Coordinates of C-alpha atoms in Angstrom, one line a residue:
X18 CA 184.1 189.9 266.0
X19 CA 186.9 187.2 265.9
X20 CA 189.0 186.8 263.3
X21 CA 188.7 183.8 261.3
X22 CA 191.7 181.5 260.4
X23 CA 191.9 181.0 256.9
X24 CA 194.3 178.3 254.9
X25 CA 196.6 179.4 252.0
X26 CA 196.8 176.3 249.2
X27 CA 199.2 176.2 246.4
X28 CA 197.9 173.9 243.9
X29 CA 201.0 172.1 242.5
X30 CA 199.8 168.6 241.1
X31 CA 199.6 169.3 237.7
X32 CA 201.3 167.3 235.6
X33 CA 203.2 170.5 233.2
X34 CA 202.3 168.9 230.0
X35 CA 202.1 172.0 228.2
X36 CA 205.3 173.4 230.3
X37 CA 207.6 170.0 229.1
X38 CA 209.0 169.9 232.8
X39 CA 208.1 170.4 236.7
X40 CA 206.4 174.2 236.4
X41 CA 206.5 174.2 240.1
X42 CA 210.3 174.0 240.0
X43 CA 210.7 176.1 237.1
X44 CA 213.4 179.1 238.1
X45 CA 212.7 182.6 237.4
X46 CA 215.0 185.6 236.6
X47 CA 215.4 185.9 240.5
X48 CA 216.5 182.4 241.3
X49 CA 213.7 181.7 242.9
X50 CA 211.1 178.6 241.5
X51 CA 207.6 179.5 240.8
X52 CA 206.4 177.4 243.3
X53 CA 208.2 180.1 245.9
X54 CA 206.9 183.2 244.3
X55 CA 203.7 181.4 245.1
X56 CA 204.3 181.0 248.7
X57 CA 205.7 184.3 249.1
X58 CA 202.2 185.9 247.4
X59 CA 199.9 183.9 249.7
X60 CA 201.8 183.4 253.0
X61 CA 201.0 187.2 254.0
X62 CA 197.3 186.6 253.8
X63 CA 197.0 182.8 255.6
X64 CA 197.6 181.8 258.5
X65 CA 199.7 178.6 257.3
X66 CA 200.0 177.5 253.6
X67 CA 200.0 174.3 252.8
X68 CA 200.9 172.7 249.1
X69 CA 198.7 170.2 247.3
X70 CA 199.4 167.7 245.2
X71 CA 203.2 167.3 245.4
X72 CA 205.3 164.6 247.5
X73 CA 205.7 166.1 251.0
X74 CA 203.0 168.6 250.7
X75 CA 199.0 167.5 251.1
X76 CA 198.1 164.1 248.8
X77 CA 195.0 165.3 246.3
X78 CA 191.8 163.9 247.5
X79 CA 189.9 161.0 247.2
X80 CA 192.8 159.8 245.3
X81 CA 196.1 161.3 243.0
X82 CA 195.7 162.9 239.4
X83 CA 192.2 164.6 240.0
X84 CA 193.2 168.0 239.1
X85 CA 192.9 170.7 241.0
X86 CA 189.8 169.8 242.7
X87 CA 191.9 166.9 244.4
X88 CA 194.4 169.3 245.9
X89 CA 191.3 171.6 246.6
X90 CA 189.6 169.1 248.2
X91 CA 192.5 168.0 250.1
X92 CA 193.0 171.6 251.3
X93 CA 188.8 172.0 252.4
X94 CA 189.4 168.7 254.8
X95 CA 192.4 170.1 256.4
X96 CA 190.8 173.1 256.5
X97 CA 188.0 171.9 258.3
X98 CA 189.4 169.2 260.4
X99 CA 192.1 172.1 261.7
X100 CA 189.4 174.8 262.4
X101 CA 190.3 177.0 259.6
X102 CA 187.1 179.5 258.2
X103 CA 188.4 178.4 254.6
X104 CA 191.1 178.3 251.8
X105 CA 192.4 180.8 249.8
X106 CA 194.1 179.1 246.2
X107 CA 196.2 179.8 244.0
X108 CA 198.7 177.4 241.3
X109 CA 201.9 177.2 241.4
X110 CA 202.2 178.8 238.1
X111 CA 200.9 182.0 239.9
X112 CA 203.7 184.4 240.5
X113 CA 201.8 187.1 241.6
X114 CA 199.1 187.5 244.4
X115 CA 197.3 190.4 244.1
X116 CA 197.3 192.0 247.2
X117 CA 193.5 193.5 247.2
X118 CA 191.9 190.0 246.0
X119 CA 191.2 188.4 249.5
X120 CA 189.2 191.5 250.5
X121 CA 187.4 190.8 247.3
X122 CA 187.1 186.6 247.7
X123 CA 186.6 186.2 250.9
X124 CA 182.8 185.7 251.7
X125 CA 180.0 183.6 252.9
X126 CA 180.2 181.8 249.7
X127 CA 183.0 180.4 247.2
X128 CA 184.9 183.1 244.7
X129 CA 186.9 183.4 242.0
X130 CA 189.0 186.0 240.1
X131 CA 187.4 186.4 236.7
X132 CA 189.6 184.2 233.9
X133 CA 191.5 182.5 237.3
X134 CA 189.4 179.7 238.7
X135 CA 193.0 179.0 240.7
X136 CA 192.8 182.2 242.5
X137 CA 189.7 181.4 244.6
X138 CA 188.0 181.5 248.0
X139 CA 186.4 178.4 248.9
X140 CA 184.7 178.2 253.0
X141 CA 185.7 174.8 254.6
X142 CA 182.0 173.9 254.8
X143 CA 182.2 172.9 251.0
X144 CA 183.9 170.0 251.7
X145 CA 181.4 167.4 251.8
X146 CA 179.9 168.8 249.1
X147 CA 183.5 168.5 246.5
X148 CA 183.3 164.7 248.0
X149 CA 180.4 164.2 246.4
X150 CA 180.8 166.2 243.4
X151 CA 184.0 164.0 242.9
X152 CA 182.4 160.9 243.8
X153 CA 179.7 161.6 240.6
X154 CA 179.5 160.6 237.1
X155 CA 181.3 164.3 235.7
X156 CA 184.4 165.2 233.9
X157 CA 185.8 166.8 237.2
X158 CA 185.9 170.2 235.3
X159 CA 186.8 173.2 237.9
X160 CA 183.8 174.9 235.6
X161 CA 181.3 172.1 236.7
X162 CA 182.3 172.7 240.3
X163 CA 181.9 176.3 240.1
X164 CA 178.6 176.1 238.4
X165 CA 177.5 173.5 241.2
X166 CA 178.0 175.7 243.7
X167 CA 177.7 179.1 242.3
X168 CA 180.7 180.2 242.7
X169 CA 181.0 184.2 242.7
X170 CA 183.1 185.6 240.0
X171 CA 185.4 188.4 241.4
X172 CA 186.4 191.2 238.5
X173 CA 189.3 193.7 238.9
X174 CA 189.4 195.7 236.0
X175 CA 193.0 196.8 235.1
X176 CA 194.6 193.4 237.0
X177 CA 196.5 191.4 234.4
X178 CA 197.9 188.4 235.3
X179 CA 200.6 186.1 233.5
X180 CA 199.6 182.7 232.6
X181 CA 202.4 180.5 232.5
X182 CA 201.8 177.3 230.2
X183 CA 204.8 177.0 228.6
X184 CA 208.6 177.8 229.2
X185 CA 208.3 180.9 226.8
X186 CA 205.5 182.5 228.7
X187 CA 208.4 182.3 231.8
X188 CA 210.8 183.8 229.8
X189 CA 208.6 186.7 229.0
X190 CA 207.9 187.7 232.6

């Protein structure tokens, strides 16, 4: 059996509302931004990471300001046009990247971590289908495009992760 190439995809092109600034460039204890830490988490599990949403990184698809399904769906064509199996996610609010959960994502179908649609698995195939989904009359909800393709929902009892919204939620870490 061959191993497959898979895509690592930060998710970075929210716009912070909650957060009052950049969250990608928002510097913890270490020096080091957010967006880094969620590099560093993915990179060992990817064959190449690529960042969505963010000037210099992949432009959201079909157009900017989509949510993460645009920076998803930018990741599933690059993905697919480069010969990659499929993407792993995660934010760029996501500091830590379990080191277990792409053993537990990675499947014939999409995945999720339980309470982190971010951290998912999502096989290049599915990108036709997030065009269309996108390209419909719908909110653009990540919960609509889970329940369209029935998404698995990874659990991990005991896993805790931080959820960084605002800058005290940082601080806390």
């Amino acid at each position: 059996m061959t191993e497959q190439l898979i895509l690592g995809a930060v998710l970075a092109g929210g716009r912070s509302s909650r957060f009052g600034s950049d969250k990608a460039l928002a510097v913890m204890a270490d020096g080091r931004t957010l967006l880094d830490h969620a590099i560093a988490g993915l990179a060992p599990h990817v064959a190449q990471v690529v960042i969505c949403g963010r000037a210099g990184g992949l432009a959201d698809r079909p157009a900017p300001d989509m949510g993460p399904l645009g920076g998803l769906n930018a990741a599933l064509h690059d993905a697919q046009n480069h010969g990659f199996a499929g993407v792993l996610t995660t934010g760029c609010d996501m500091p830590l990247y379990p080191v277990d959960l792409p053993a537990a994502l990675i499947g014939a179908d999409a995945a999720i971590l339980k309470g982190q649609q971010l951290l998912g698995w999502w096989p290049a195939s599915l990108a036709p289908e997030l065009d269309a989904h996108l390209a419909a009359d719908n909110n653009r909800s990540i919960y609509g495009w889970l329940d369209r393709i029935g998404a698995r929902v990874v659990e991990m009892p005991g896993l805790v992760m931080p959820n960084i919204n605002r800058p005290e939620d940082l601080a806390g870490l």
